[in-house]
Short mmCIF file of C-alpha atoms and ligand atoms in Angstrom, two decimals:
data_model
loop_
_atom_site.label_atom_id
_atom_site.label_comp_id
_atom_site.label_asym_id
_atom_site.label_seq_id
_atom_site.Cartn_x
_atom_site.Cartn_y
_atom_site.Cartn_z
CA ARG E 36 45.75 -42.58 -2.60
CA ALA E 37 44.53 -46.02 -1.61
CA LYS E 38 46.78 -49.00 -1.93
CA GLY E 39 45.72 -51.71 -4.40
CA GLN E 40 44.54 -54.92 -2.80
CA GLY E 41 46.08 -57.96 -4.47
CA GLY E 42 46.80 -57.79 -8.17
CA GLY E 43 43.24 -57.40 -9.39
CA GLY E 44 43.74 -53.86 -10.62
CA TYR E 45 40.97 -52.44 -8.49
CA VAL E 46 41.37 -50.26 -5.48
CA LEU E 47 39.68 -50.44 -2.11
CA PHE E 48 39.20 -47.33 -0.05
CA ASP E 49 38.58 -47.55 3.61
CA ARG E 50 35.51 -45.66 4.73
CA GLY E 51 37.44 -42.74 6.17
CA MET E 52 39.38 -42.12 3.00
CA HIS E 53 36.25 -42.46 0.94
CA GLU E 54 34.47 -39.86 3.02
CA THR E 55 37.42 -37.52 2.89
CA ALA E 56 37.60 -37.89 -0.87
CA LEU E 57 33.88 -37.24 -1.25
CA ARG E 58 33.95 -34.25 1.03
CA ARG E 59 36.80 -32.84 -0.96
CA LEU E 60 35.08 -33.42 -4.24
CA ASP E 61 31.99 -31.79 -2.80
CA LEU E 62 33.97 -28.80 -1.68
CA GLU E 63 35.64 -28.51 -5.06
CA LEU E 64 32.29 -28.57 -6.85
CA ASP E 65 31.00 -25.92 -4.47
CA LEU E 66 34.14 -23.90 -5.02
CA ARG E 67 33.62 -23.99 -8.77
CA ARG E 68 30.17 -22.50 -8.36
CA ALA E 69 31.06 -20.05 -5.63
CA LEU E 70 32.22 -17.29 -7.96
CA GLU E 71 29.12 -17.25 -10.14
CA ARG E 72 26.99 -17.45 -7.01
CA ASP E 73 28.75 -14.44 -5.59
CA GLN E 74 29.78 -16.21 -2.37
CA PHE E 75 33.21 -14.66 -1.99
CA GLU E 76 33.78 -11.55 0.02
CA ALA E 77 36.85 -9.40 0.45
CA TYR E 78 37.74 -8.63 4.06
CA TYR E 79 40.24 -5.95 4.97
CA GLN E 80 42.80 -5.89 7.76
CA PRO E 81 44.49 -2.61 8.69
CA ILE E 82 48.25 -2.18 8.41
CA VAL E 83 49.45 0.57 10.75
CA ARG E 84 52.58 2.60 11.39
CA VAL E 85 54.02 1.25 14.63
CA ALA E 86 55.19 4.63 15.95
CA ASP E 87 51.71 6.16 16.22
CA ARG E 88 49.30 3.49 14.92
CA ARG E 89 48.43 5.64 11.92
CA LEU E 90 46.48 3.63 9.36
CA ILE E 91 48.52 3.26 6.19
CA GLY E 92 46.52 0.67 4.30
CA PHE E 93 44.77 -2.67 4.30
CA GLU E 94 45.51 -6.22 3.33
CA ALA E 95 42.64 -7.75 1.35
CA LEU E 96 41.79 -11.28 2.53
CA VAL E 97 39.26 -13.50 0.83
CA ARG E 98 36.35 -15.12 2.70
CA TRP E 99 33.91 -17.67 1.41
CA ASN E 100 30.31 -17.40 2.57
CA HIS E 101 29.25 -21.01 2.11
CA PRO E 102 25.45 -21.45 2.19
CA GLU E 103 25.62 -24.50 4.49
CA ARG E 104 29.02 -24.39 6.09
CA GLY E 105 29.06 -20.70 6.95
CA LEU E 106 32.13 -18.48 6.65
CA ILE E 107 35.07 -20.59 5.46
CA SER E 108 38.59 -19.33 6.05
CA PRO E 109 41.10 -19.26 3.19
CA ALA E 110 43.31 -21.82 4.94
CA ASP E 111 40.52 -24.33 4.24
CA PHE E 112 40.02 -23.66 0.56
CA ILE E 113 43.04 -21.81 -0.89
CA PRO E 114 45.10 -25.03 -1.12
CA LEU E 115 42.26 -26.74 -2.97
CA ALA E 116 41.75 -23.70 -5.18
CA GLU E 117 45.44 -23.71 -5.90
CA GLU E 118 45.52 -27.38 -6.92
CA SER E 119 42.44 -27.14 -9.10
CA GLY E 120 43.56 -23.90 -10.75
CA LEU E 121 40.44 -22.09 -9.50
CA ILE E 122 42.71 -19.73 -7.61
CA VAL E 123 43.35 -17.89 -10.87
CA HIS E 124 39.67 -16.95 -11.09
CA ILE E 125 39.27 -16.23 -7.41
CA GLY E 126 42.45 -14.17 -7.44
CA ARG E 127 41.30 -12.16 -10.44
CA TRP E 128 38.06 -11.40 -8.65
CA MET E 129 39.89 -10.39 -5.45
CA LEU E 130 42.30 -8.13 -7.30
CA HIS E 131 39.46 -6.34 -9.00
CA GLN E 132 37.44 -6.09 -5.83
CA ALA E 133 40.32 -4.73 -3.75
CA CYS E 134 41.39 -2.16 -6.36
CA ALA E 135 37.83 -0.96 -6.93
CA GLN E 136 37.28 -0.66 -3.18
CA MET E 137 40.47 1.28 -2.58
CA ARG E 138 39.65 3.63 -5.44
CA ALA E 139 36.20 4.21 -3.96
CA TRP E 140 37.74 5.05 -0.58
CA GLN E 141 40.18 7.45 -2.17
CA LEU E 142 37.32 9.26 -3.88
CA ALA E 143 35.29 9.28 -0.68
CA PHE E 144 38.16 10.58 1.47
CA PRO E 145 40.14 12.86 -0.85
CA ARG E 146 41.87 14.68 1.99
CA ARG E 147 43.13 11.49 3.55
CA PRO E 148 46.79 10.80 2.65
CA ALA E 149 46.71 7.94 0.18
CA LEU E 150 46.01 4.52 1.60
CA THR E 151 47.26 1.38 -0.12
CA VAL E 152 45.74 -2.04 -0.56
CA SER E 153 47.73 -5.30 -0.57
CA VAL E 154 46.51 -8.30 -2.48
CA ASN E 155 47.88 -11.84 -2.06
CA LEU E 156 49.13 -13.60 -5.17
CA SER E 157 49.59 -17.36 -5.14
CA ALA E 158 52.24 -19.25 -7.11
CA ARG E 159 49.69 -20.30 -9.66
CA GLN E 160 48.64 -16.70 -10.27
CA LEU E 161 52.18 -15.43 -10.38
CA LEU E 162 53.14 -17.91 -13.08
CA HIS E 163 49.97 -17.45 -15.10
CA PRO E 164 50.87 -16.01 -18.52
CA ASP E 165 48.19 -13.28 -18.32
CA ILE E 166 49.10 -11.93 -14.92
CA LEU E 167 50.76 -8.75 -16.19
CA PRO E 168 48.10 -7.62 -18.66
CA GLU E 169 45.52 -8.57 -16.08
CA ILE E 170 46.99 -6.32 -13.41
CA ARG E 171 47.32 -3.46 -15.89
CA ARG E 172 43.75 -3.94 -17.05
CA THR E 173 42.43 -4.00 -13.49
CA LEU E 174 44.22 -0.77 -12.62
CA ARG E 175 42.87 0.87 -15.75
CA GLN E 176 39.32 -0.35 -15.20
CA THR E 177 39.17 0.64 -11.56
CA GLY E 178 41.14 3.87 -11.89
CA LEU E 179 43.48 2.97 -9.03
CA SER E 180 47.03 4.12 -9.58
CA ALA E 181 49.74 1.47 -9.40
CA ARG E 182 51.50 3.07 -6.46
CA HIS E 183 48.48 2.39 -4.28
CA LEU E 184 48.55 -1.32 -4.98
CA LYS E 185 50.84 -3.78 -3.25
CA LEU E 186 51.19 -7.42 -4.15
CA GLU E 187 52.01 -9.97 -1.45
CA ILE E 188 53.95 -12.97 -2.62
CA THR E 189 55.36 -15.71 -0.44
CA GLU E 190 58.88 -16.87 -0.83
CA SER E 191 57.74 -20.40 -1.60
CA ALA E 192 55.54 -19.08 -4.42
CA MET E 193 58.55 -17.35 -5.94
CA MET E 194 60.73 -20.37 -5.59
CA GLU E 195 58.46 -22.55 -7.73
CA ASP E 196 60.21 -20.94 -10.67
CA ALA E 197 62.61 -18.41 -9.25
CA GLU E 198 64.12 -17.13 -12.49
CA ARG E 199 60.77 -16.52 -14.06
CA ALA E 200 59.40 -15.00 -10.88
CA ILE E 201 62.31 -12.56 -10.64
CA GLU E 202 61.85 -11.50 -14.24
CA LEU E 203 58.16 -10.99 -13.74
CA LEU E 204 58.65 -9.05 -10.53
CA GLU E 205 61.12 -6.76 -12.31
CA THR E 206 58.49 -6.03 -14.94
CA LEU E 207 55.81 -5.50 -12.32
CA LYS E 208 58.04 -3.04 -10.50
CA ARG E 209 58.30 -0.94 -13.62
CA THR E 210 54.57 -0.37 -13.41
CA ARG E 211 55.35 1.30 -10.04
CA LEU E 212 53.40 -1.00 -7.81
CA LYS E 213 55.02 -2.30 -4.64
CA LEU E 214 55.99 -5.87 -3.91
CA MET E 215 55.89 -7.46 -0.48
CA LEU E 216 57.54 -10.69 0.54
CA ASP E 217 54.88 -12.46 2.61
CA ASP E 218 55.45 -14.88 5.49
CA PHE E 219 59.11 -13.98 5.50
CA GLY E 220 61.29 -16.32 7.52
CA THR E 221 59.26 -19.45 6.82
CA GLY E 222 60.93 -20.31 3.48
CA TYR E 223 64.27 -21.91 2.86
CA SER E 224 66.35 -19.77 0.59
CA SER E 225 65.56 -16.39 2.09
CA LEU E 226 69.07 -15.19 2.58
CA SER E 227 70.60 -16.40 -0.63
CA TYR E 228 67.81 -14.98 -2.74
CA LEU E 229 66.84 -11.93 -0.84
CA HIS E 230 69.30 -9.57 -2.45
CA ARG E 231 68.18 -10.66 -5.91
CA LEU E 232 64.47 -10.28 -5.32
CA PRO E 233 63.07 -6.91 -6.37
CA ILE E 234 61.06 -6.70 -3.17
CA ASP E 235 60.08 -3.42 -1.50
CA VAL E 236 58.76 -4.59 1.85
CA LEU E 237 59.33 -7.65 4.03
CA LYS E 238 56.45 -9.10 6.00
CA VAL E 239 57.74 -11.02 8.99
CA ASP E 240 55.64 -14.11 9.60
CA ARG E 241 53.29 -14.25 12.54
CA SER E 242 54.97 -17.36 13.94
CA PHE E 243 58.02 -15.28 14.95
CA VAL E 244 56.05 -12.40 16.39
CA MET E 245 53.71 -14.60 18.40
CA HIS E 246 56.17 -15.54 21.15
CA MET E 247 58.68 -12.71 20.95
CA HIS E 248 57.55 -11.18 24.24
CA GLU E 249 58.14 -14.43 26.13
CA ARG E 250 60.95 -16.19 24.27
CA SER E 251 64.25 -14.45 23.80
CA GLU E 252 65.18 -16.68 20.85
CA ASP E 253 62.12 -15.50 18.93
CA ARG E 254 62.92 -11.92 19.84
CA SER E 255 66.48 -12.34 18.54
CA PHE E 256 65.12 -13.86 15.37
CA VAL E 257 62.82 -10.91 14.68
CA GLU E 258 65.65 -8.56 15.55
CA THR E 259 67.96 -10.27 13.07
CA ILE E 260 65.40 -10.05 10.28
CA VAL E 261 64.72 -6.41 11.06
CA ASN E 262 68.44 -5.58 11.06
CA LEU E 263 68.88 -7.38 7.78
CA ALA E 264 65.92 -5.55 6.24
CA GLN E 265 67.26 -2.24 7.48
CA LYS E 266 70.67 -2.96 5.95
CA LEU E 267 68.96 -3.78 2.68
CA GLY E 268 66.94 -0.59 2.97
CA ARG E 269 63.62 -2.41 3.04
CA PRO E 270 60.86 -1.50 5.47
CA VAL E 271 59.31 -4.26 7.55
CA VAL E 272 55.73 -5.16 8.42
CA CYS E 273 55.27 -7.54 11.34
CA GLU E 274 52.22 -9.77 11.08
CA GLY E 275 50.17 -11.20 13.92
CA VAL E 276 50.71 -8.51 16.55
CA GLU E 277 48.21 -9.33 19.28
CA LEU E 278 49.67 -7.85 22.47
CA PRO E 279 50.87 -4.42 23.56
CA GLU E 280 54.07 -6.10 24.82
CA GLN E 281 54.82 -7.27 21.30
CA GLU E 282 54.14 -3.83 19.92
CA ALA E 283 56.46 -2.26 22.49
CA LEU E 284 59.26 -4.60 21.41
CA LEU E 285 58.66 -3.80 17.75
CA ARG E 286 58.91 -0.10 18.57
CA GLU E 287 62.23 -0.69 20.30
CA LEU E 288 63.51 -2.60 17.30
CA GLY E 289 62.44 0.20 14.98
CA VAL E 290 59.93 -1.87 13.00
CA GLU E 291 58.01 0.48 10.71
CA TYR E 292 54.68 -1.24 10.24
CA ALA E 293 52.49 -3.82 11.91
CA GLN E 294 49.33 -5.78 11.39
CA GLY E 295 47.41 -7.92 13.84
CA TYR E 296 44.46 -8.37 16.14
CA LEU E 297 45.86 -5.72 18.49
CA TYR E 298 44.80 -3.14 15.88
CA SER E 299 41.95 -4.98 14.20
CA ARG E 300 40.90 -8.34 12.84
CA PRO E 301 40.13 -8.54 9.14
CA VAL E 302 36.74 -6.80 8.73
CA THR E 303 34.13 -6.19 6.04
CA ALA E 304 34.51 -3.24 3.67
CA ALA E 305 31.84 -1.31 5.57
CA GLN E 306 33.66 -1.81 8.87
CA ALA E 307 36.99 -0.93 7.26
CA GLN E 308 35.48 2.34 6.12
CA MET E 309 34.60 3.14 9.73
CA LEU E 310 38.23 2.51 10.66
CA ILE E 311 39.35 5.04 8.01
CA ILE E 312 36.97 7.61 9.46
CA GLU E 313 38.11 6.97 13.04
CA ASP E 314 41.75 7.19 12.05
CA ALA E 315 41.18 10.47 10.20
CA ALA E 316 39.35 11.92 13.20
CA ARG E 317 42.07 10.84 15.61
CA PHE E 318 44.81 12.47 13.56
CA ALA E 319 42.81 15.63 12.83
CA ARG E 320 42.46 16.04 16.61
CA LYS E 321 46.17 15.48 17.08
CA ARG E 322 47.03 18.13 14.51
CA ARG E 323 44.80 20.64 16.25
CA GLY E 324 46.67 19.83 19.44
P1 C2E F 488 48.60 -14.17 4.91
O1 C2E F 488 48.65 -13.50 3.59
O2 C2E F 488 49.88 -14.32 5.64
O3 C2E F 488 47.55 -13.32 5.76
C1 C2E F 488 47.64 -13.10 7.13
C2 C2E F 488 46.77 -14.05 7.90
O4 C2E F 488 47.02 -13.88 9.29
C3 C2E F 488 45.26 -13.80 7.71
O5 C2E F 488 44.62 -15.06 7.80
C4 C2E F 488 44.94 -12.94 8.93
O6 C2E F 488 43.58 -13.01 9.30
C5 C2E F 488 45.82 -13.60 9.96
N1 C2E F 488 46.12 -12.70 11.07
C6 C2E F 488 46.37 -11.37 11.02
N2 C2E F 488 46.66 -10.88 12.24
C7 C2E F 488 46.58 -11.91 13.10
C8 C2E F 488 46.76 -12.04 14.52
O7 C2E F 488 47.07 -11.08 15.22
N3 C2E F 488 46.61 -13.28 15.05
C9 C2E F 488 46.26 -14.36 14.30
N4 C2E F 488 46.12 -15.54 14.91
N5 C2E F 488 46.09 -14.28 12.94
C10 C2E F 488 46.24 -13.07 12.36
P2 C2E F 488 43.51 -15.51 6.76
O8 C2E F 488 42.67 -14.34 6.36
O9 C2E F 488 42.85 -16.71 7.34
O10 C2E F 488 44.36 -15.94 5.49
C11 C2E F 488 45.24 -17.02 5.54
C12 C2E F 488 46.09 -17.08 4.30
O11 C2E F 488 45.30 -17.40 3.16
C13 C2E F 488 46.79 -15.78 3.97
O12 C2E F 488 47.94 -15.64 4.76
C14 C2E F 488 47.09 -15.98 2.51
O13 C2E F 488 48.24 -16.77 2.34
C15 C2E F 488 45.89 -16.78 2.03
N6 C2E F 488 44.94 -15.84 1.40
C16 C2E F 488 43.97 -15.07 1.95
N7 C2E F 488 43.32 -14.37 1.02
C17 C2E F 488 43.89 -14.69 -0.16
C18 C2E F 488 43.65 -14.29 -1.53
O14 C2E F 488 42.79 -13.45 -1.85
N8 C2E F 488 44.45 -14.86 -2.50
C19 C2E F 488 45.42 -15.76 -2.17
N9 C2E F 488 46.17 -16.28 -3.18
N10 C2E F 488 45.67 -16.15 -0.92
C20 C2E F 488 44.91 -15.63 0.08
MG1 MG F 489 49.44 -11.82 2.93
MG1 MG F 490 51.55 -13.30 5.67
MG1 MG F 491 51.07 -15.84 7.15
#
């Protein structure tokens, strides 16, 4: 916000701020039209079992194919979408897309043990009054069963209205879907709230995993979270695994699941389908010896 100059009641922007404001407005207008213009795409990143790298599911991650600016990453538009409320529409689209896709894969690969899909929910979506009926409707429309859907919620999203979030999560749990605490370790009230949150899986934030092979403090931190999760009986997914050294440490610590560039970057649905096929082939071979 620009500071008023003198008492005249008008506001002067410097050129930089003006350009930033215009660019933002531009982006917001584009964002409003992006849905109807079909510019969003769901990408999928594998989540694997650390012990043997078996594929257990995917996280759905939104991408925006902007006609002039190219592929825009969510970090560059989710905050804007969140502020403007557009996230509710984008999120609805993503949920539907991800559920429909997972259902299609289940029908295409009936002999494959069930894969799951995780969808990110922002604070705005979580607190939206229609979120529950919307999730139920999406499952019904796509034919995906609730136990194959996971919702990823960050601690900060829950803390916007913790009481209400807890109540809602309890209700969601009764529909048998799984809840994941995303970016775990980056929030403030983790420990005090953790035992009250009806969370099934903890996702340890990438920032802790990133340096664990070279910094013993980071390693201790991950270890502490993993021990805590194990005591609480919650499995852990570590995000942002890029190096075999990190994977080896996670194995030692007994971390169940991992996600990261070491296994695969987020990829298109068509590429993700190839990963399912490769994984199935690899494990069919193993079974035959
Ligand atoms: P997130 O939910 O924590 O997702 C994980 C992010 O880490 C993804 O970034 C993923 O591409 C990235 N990542 C995974 N493995 C690695 C790795 O080994 N190294 C590095 N450097 N990065 C890795 P992405 O796709 O850019 O998404 C960023 C964030 O945007 C997400 O963080 C999530 O908070 C939000 N987001 C993405 N899609 C959606 C969506 O559909 N709805 C909502 N509400 N938020 C979304
Ligand atoms: Mg996530
Ligand atoms: Mg995360
Ligand atoms: Mg993260």
